[in-house]
Coordinates of C-alpha atoms in Angstrom, one line a residue:
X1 CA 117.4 184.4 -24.2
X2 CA 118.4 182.8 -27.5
X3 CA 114.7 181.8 -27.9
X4 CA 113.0 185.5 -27.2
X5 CA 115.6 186.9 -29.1
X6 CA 115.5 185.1 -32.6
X7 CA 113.4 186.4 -35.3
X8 CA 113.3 184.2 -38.0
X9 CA 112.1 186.6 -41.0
X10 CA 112.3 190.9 -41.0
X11 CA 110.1 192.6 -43.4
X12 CA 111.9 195.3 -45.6
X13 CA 110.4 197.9 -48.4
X14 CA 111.6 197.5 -51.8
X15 CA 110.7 200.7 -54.5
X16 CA 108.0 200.1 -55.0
X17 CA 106.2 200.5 -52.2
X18 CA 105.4 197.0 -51.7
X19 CA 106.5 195.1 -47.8
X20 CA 107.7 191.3 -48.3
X21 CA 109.6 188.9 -46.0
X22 CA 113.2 188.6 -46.2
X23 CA 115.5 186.0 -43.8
X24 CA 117.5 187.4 -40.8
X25 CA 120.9 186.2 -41.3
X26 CA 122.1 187.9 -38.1
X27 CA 120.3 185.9 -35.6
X28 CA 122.2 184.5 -32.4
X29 CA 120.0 181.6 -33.2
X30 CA 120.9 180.8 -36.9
X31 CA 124.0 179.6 -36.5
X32 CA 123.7 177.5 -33.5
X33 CA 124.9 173.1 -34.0
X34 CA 121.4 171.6 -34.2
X35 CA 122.1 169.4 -31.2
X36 CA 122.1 173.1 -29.1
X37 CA 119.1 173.7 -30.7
X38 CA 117.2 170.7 -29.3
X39 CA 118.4 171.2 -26.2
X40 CA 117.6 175.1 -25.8
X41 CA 113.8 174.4 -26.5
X42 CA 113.8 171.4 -23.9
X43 CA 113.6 174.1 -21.4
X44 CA 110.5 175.9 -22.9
X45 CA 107.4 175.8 -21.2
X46 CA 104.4 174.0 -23.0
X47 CA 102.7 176.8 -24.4
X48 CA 106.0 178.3 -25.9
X49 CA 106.5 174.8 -27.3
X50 CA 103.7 175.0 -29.4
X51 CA 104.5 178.6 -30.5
X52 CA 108.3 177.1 -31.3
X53 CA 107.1 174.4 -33.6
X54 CA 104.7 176.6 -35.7
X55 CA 107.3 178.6 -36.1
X56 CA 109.4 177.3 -38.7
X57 CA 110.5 174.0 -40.7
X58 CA 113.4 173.9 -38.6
X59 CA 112.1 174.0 -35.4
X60 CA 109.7 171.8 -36.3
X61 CA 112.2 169.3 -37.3
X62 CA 114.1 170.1 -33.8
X63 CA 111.2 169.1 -32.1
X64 CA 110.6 166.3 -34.6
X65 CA 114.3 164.6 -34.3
X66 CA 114.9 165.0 -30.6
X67 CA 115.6 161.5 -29.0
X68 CA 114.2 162.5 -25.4
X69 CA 111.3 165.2 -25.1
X70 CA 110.4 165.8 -21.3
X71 CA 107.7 167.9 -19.6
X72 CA 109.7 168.3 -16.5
X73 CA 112.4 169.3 -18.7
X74 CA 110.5 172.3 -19.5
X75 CA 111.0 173.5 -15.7
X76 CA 107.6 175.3 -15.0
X77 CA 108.7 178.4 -13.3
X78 CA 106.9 180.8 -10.8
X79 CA 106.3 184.4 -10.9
X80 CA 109.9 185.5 -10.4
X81 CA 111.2 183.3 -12.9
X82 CA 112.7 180.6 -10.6
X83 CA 112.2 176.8 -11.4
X84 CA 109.4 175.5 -9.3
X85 CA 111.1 172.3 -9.3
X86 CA 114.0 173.8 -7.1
X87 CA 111.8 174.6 -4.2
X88 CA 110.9 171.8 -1.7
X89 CA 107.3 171.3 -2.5
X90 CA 106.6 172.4 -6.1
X91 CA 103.1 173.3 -6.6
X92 CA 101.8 170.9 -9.7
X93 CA 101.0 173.0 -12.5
X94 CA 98.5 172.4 -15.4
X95 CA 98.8 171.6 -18.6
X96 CA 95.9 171.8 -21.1
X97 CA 95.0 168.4 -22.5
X98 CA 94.7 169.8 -26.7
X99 CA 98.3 171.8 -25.9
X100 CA 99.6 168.8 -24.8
X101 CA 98.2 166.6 -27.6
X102 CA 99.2 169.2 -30.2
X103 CA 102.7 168.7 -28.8
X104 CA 103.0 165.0 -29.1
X105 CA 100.9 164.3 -32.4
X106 CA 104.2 166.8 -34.2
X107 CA 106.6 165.3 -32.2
X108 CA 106.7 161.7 -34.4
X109 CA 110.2 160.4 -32.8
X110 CA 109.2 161.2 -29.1
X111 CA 111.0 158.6 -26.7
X112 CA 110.0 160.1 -23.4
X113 CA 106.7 161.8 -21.8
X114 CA 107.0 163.1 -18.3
X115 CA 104.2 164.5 -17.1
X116 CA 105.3 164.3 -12.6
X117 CA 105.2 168.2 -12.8
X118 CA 101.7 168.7 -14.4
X119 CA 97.9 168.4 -13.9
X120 CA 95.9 167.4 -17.0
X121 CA 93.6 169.8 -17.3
X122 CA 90.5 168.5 -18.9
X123 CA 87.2 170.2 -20.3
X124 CA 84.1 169.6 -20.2
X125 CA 83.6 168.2 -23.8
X126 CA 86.8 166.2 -23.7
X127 CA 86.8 162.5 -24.0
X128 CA 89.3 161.8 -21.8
X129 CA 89.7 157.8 -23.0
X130 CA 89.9 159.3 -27.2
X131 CA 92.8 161.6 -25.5
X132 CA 94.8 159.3 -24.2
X133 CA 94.5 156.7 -27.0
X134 CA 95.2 159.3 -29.1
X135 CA 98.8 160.4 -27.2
X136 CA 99.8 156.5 -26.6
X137 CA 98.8 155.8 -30.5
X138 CA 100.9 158.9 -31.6
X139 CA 103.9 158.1 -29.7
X140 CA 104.8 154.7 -31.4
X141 CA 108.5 155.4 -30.1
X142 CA 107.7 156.2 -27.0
X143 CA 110.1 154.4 -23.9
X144 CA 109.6 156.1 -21.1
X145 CA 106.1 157.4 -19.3
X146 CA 105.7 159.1 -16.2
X147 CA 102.6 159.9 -15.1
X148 CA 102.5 161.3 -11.5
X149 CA 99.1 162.2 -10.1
X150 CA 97.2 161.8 -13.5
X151 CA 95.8 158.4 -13.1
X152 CA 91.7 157.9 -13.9
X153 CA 89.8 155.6 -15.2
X154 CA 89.7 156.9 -19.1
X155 CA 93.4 156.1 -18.8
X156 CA 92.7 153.1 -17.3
X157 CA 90.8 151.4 -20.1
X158 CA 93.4 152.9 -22.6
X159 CA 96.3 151.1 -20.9
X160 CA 96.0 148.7 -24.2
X161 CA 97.0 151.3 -26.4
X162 CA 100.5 151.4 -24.4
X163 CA 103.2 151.4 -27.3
X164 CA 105.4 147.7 -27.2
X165 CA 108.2 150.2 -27.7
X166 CA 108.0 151.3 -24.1
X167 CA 110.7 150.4 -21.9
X168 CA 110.2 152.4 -18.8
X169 CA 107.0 153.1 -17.2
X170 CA 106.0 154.6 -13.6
X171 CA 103.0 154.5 -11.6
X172 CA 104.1 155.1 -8.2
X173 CA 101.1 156.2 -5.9
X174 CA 98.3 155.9 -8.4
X175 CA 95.1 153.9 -7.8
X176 CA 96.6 151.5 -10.7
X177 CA 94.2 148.1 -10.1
X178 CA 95.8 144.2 -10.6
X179 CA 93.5 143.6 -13.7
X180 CA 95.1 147.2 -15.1
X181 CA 98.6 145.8 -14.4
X182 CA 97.4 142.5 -16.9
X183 CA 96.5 144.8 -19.7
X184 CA 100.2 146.6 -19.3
X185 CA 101.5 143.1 -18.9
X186 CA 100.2 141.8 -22.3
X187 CA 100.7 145.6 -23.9
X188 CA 104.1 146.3 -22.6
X189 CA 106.4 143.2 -24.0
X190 CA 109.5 145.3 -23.8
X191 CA 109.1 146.6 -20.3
X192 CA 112.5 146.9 -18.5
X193 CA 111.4 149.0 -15.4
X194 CA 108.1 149.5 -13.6
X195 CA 107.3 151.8 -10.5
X196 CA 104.0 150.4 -8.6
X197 CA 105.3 152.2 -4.9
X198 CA 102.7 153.1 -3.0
X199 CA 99.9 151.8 -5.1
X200 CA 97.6 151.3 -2.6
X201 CA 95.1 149.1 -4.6
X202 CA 97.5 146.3 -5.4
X203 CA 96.7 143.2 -4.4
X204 CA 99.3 139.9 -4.4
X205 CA 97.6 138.9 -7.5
X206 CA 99.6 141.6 -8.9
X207 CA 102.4 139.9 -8.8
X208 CA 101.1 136.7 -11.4
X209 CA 100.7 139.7 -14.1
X210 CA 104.0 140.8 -13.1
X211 CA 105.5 137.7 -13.7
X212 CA 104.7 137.7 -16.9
X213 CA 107.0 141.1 -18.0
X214 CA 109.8 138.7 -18.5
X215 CA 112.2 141.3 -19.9
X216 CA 111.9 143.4 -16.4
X217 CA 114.8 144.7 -14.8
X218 CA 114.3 146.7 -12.5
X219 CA 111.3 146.6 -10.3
X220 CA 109.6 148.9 -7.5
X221 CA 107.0 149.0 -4.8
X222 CA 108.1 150.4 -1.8
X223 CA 105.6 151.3 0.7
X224 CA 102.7 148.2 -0.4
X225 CA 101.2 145.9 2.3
X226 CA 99.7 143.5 0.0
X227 CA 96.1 142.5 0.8
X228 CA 96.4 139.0 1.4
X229 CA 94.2 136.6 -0.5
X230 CA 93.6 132.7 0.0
X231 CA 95.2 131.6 -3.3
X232 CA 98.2 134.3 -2.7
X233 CA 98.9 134.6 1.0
X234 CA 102.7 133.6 0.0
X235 CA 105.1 134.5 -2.5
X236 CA 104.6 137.7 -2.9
X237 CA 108.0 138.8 -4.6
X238 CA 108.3 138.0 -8.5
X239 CA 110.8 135.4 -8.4
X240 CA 110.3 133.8 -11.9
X241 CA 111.8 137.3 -13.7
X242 CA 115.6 135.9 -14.9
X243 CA 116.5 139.3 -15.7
X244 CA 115.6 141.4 -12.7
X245 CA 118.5 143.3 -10.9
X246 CA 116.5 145.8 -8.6
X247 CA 114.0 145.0 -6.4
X248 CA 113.1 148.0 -4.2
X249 CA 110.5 146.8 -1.8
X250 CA 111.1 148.7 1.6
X251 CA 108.2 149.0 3.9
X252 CA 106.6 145.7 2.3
X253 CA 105.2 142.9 4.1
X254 CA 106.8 140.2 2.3
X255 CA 107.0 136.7 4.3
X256 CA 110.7 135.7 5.7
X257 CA 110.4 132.9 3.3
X258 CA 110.3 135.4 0.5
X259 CA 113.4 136.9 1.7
X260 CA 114.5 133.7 2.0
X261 CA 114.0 132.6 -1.9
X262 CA 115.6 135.7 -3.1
X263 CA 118.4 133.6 -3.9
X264 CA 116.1 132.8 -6.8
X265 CA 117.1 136.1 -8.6
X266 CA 120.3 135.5 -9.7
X267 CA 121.0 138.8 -11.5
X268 CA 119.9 140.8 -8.4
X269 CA 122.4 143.5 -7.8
X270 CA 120.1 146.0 -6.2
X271 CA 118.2 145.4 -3.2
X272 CA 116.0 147.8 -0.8
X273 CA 114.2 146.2 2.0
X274 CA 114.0 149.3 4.4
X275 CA 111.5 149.1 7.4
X276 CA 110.6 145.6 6.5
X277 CA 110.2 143.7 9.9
X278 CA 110.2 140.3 8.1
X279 CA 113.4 140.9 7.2
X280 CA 116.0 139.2 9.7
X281 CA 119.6 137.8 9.8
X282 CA 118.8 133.9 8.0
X283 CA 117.9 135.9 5.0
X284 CA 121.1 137.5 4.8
X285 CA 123.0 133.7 4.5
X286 CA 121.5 133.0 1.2
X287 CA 121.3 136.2 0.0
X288 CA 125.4 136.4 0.2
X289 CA 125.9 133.2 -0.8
X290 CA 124.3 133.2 -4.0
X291 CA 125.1 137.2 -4.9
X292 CA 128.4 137.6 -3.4
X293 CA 129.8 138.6 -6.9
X294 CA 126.9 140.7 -8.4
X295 CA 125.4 142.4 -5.2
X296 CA 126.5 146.3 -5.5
X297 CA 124.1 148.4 -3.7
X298 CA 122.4 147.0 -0.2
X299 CA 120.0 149.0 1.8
X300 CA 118.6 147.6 5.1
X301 CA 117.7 151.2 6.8
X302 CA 115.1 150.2 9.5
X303 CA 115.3 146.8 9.7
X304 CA 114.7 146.4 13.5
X305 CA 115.4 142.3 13.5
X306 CA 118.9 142.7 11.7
X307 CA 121.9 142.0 14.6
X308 CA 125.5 141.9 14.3
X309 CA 125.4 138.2 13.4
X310 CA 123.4 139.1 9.9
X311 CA 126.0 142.0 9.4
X312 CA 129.2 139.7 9.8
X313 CA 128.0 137.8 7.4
X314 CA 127.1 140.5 5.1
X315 CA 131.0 142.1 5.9
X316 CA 132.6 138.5 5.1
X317 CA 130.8 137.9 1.7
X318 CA 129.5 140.9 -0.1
X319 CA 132.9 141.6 -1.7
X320 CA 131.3 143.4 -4.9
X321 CA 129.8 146.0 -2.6
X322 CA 129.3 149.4 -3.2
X323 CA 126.7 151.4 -1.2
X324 CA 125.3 150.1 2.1
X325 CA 122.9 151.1 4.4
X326 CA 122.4 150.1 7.9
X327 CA 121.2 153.3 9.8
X328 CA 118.7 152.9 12.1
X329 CA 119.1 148.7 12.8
X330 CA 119.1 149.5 16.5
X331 CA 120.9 146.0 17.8
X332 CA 124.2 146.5 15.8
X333 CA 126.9 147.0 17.4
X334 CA 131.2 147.2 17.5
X335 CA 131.5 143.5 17.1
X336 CA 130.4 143.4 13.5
X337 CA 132.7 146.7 12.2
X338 CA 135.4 144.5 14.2
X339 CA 135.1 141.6 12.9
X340 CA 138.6 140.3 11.5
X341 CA 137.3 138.7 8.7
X342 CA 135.2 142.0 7.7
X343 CA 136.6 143.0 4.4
X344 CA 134.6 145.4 1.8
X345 CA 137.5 146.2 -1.2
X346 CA 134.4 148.1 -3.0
X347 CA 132.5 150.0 -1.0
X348 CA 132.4 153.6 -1.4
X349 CA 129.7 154.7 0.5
X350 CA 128.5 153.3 4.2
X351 CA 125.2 154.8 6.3
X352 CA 125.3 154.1 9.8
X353 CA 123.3 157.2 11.0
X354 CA 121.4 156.7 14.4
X355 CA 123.3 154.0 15.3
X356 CA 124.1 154.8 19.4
X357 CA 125.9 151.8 20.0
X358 CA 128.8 151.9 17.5
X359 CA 131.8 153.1 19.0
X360 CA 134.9 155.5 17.6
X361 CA 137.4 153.1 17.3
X362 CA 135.1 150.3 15.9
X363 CA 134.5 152.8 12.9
X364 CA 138.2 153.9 12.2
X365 CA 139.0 150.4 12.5
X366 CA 136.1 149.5 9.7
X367 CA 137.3 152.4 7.8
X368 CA 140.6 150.5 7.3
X369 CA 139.2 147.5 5.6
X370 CA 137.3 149.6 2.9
X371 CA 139.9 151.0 0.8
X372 CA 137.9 152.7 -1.5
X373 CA 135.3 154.4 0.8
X374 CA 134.5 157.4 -0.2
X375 CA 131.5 158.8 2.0
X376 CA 130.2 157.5 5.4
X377 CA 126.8 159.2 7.0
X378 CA 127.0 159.0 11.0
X379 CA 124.2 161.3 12.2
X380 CA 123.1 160.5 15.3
X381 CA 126.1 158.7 16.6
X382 CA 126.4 160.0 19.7
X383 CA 129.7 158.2 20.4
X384 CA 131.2 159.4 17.6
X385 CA 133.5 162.5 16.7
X386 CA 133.1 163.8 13.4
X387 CA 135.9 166.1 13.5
X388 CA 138.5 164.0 14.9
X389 CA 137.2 161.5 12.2
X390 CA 138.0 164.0 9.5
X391 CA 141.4 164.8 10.9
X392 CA 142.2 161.0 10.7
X393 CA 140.8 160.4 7.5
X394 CA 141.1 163.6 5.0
X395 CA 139.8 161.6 1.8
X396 CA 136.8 160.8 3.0
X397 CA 133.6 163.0 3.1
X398 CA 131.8 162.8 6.7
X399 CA 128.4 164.0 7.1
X400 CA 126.8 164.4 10.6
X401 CA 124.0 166.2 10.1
X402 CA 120.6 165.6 8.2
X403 CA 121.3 169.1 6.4
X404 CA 124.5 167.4 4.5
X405 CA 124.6 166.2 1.4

């Protein structure tokens, strides 16, 4: 509203006869903090980004000093005017490639680029490696990059262009190749956090260009079954990164004895290994004896080969934790959650959705020894009563459907 409704200039008649441009001094816009001003033409779509910053010197300079610039920001909407983001599927919509090159080549101080929400929309003349050299050479700030379904071969071979600025970059389910993964490797020496889920066309020698992003935090690739190779059937995990903290690798078909040498990390404080059958109750031992004090967040959804003995341990050591997922480990049952020596002081929030065996008085029992619990998830727990749980404990948040959140 502020942005349709500021006009900048008005055009008045003096005597004689002759129209010139005078400034509007009662615009809803003109007086507006300049940090409200960034943040108001965020939210414009790409086209009426380019209109905003021919507009004026100002805006231009809005545009210019912004720490964060997002495309998803922008919120495409649909023909009512709702956000397509705020439906389930939202349909991907295009962005013209010399829009969004005119938008980044102004924007000198541009720190992020997200571009999930959009198709590239290329034509026939375009040069599609010149275009994106020319982006990742004009955004010598740049931290974060999203691409989302963009990925092609001009980018590809561009990948060397990457600014050493960036910090954040995400891939996930792209066709991204290992030798693609070297070039970011050498390009990237600031990376903190990569995304390669559900890149199909990673191999294991993926992980010997990983291992060289020694400043990587946080790492993800849920959903990969590595194609095995003779020189890099084991050690699939990036165990030589002294920094990393998250390691999402759910689905994965890491070796037990990679589970077993994630004692290795020892910053790891976030750990996913959902649906990974490889996954079993002697890699738990380590894993809490060398992360008891920096372990926060724990999810083990899926894991079929996990038992009540792997859980014990987990209850007795883990004293730092805060989330925790267990749902669907089908062998666990009331003798872990009753175990006398179970004691989580931290935990705040505990899955344990389609769990049949766990009893009632197993989980009040549990609830007792996790002071600060907040939220528990116990869908599909047929022994369980939800409403007699709530009447017990009123602080805590319940949720027994899949339609809660």
């Amino acid at each position: 509203t502020l942005f349709r409704s500021f006009v900048p200039l008005k055009r008045v008649r003096s005597n004689s006869c002759r129209s010139h441009w005078l400034p509007l001094q009662s615009s809803q816009f003109s007086h507006c903090p300049y940090e409200i001003v960034v943040h108001v033409l965020n939210y414009l779509q790409a086209h009426d980004i380019v209109n905003a910053i021919r507009c004026c010197s100002a805006w231009m300079k809005a545009f210019d000093g912004a720490l964060s610039f997002s495309c998803t920001a922008l919120k495409p909407t649909s023909e009512n005017g709702n956000p397509l983001q705020h439906t389930i599927n939202p349909i991907p919509t295009s962005l013209d490639c010399r829009v969004l090159l005119h938008i980044v080549t102004r924007c000198a101080h541009l720190k992020i680029l997200d571009l999930n929400c959009y198709r590239i929309q290329y034509h026939g003349t375009t040069n599609k490696h010149f275009f994106w050299k020319s982006i990742f050479e004009s955004c010598i700030h740049l931290e974060v990059f999203r691409l989302g379904s963009n990925y092609n071969k001009p980018l590809e071979s561009s990948f060397s262009y990457l600014p050493s600025s960036l910090q954040q970059l995400v891939l996930a389910s792209s066709t991204v190749t290992d030798a693609s993964l070297g070039t970011i490797a050498t390009a990237c020496v600031s990376l903190v956090s990569l995304d390669v889920s559900d890149c199909w066309k990673l191999t294991n020698a993926a992980v010997e260009h990983i291992q060289r992003l020694q400043r990587l935090q946080h790492f993800f690739f849920n959903s990969i079954n590595f194609r095995c190779e003779n020189q890099f059937a084991v050690g699939t995990l990036p165990f030589s990164l002294p920094l990393l903290e998250t390691l999402h690798i759910s689905s994965s078909a890491a070796s037990v004895e990679d589970f077993l040498n994630l004692n290795r990390l020892r910053r790891l404080c976030d750990l996913n290994v959902s649906s990974c059958t490889n996954f079993v109750d002697a890699c738990l031992s380590p894993l809490v004896e060398i992360h008891a004090a920096t372990l926060r967040s724990l999810v083990c959804r899926g894991c079929l080969n996990i038992s009540d003995q792997g859980i014990s341990i987990l209850f007795r050591g883990c004293y730092q934790l805060r989330y925790l997922d267990i749902s669907e480990t089908v062998w666990i049952t009331d003798m872990s959650l009753l175990d006398p020596l179970a004691y989580l002081p931290q935990l705040t929030y505990l899955n344990l959705s389609h769990n049949a065996s766990v009893s009632q008085k197993a989980v009040e029992g549990f609830i007792l020894k996790c002071p600060q619990l907040l939220a528990i998830r116990i869908e599909g727990c047929r022994k369980l009563n939800p409403n007699e749980l709530r009447t017990l404990f009123p602080p805590i948040r319940f949720f027994d459907t899949a339609l809660d959140v």
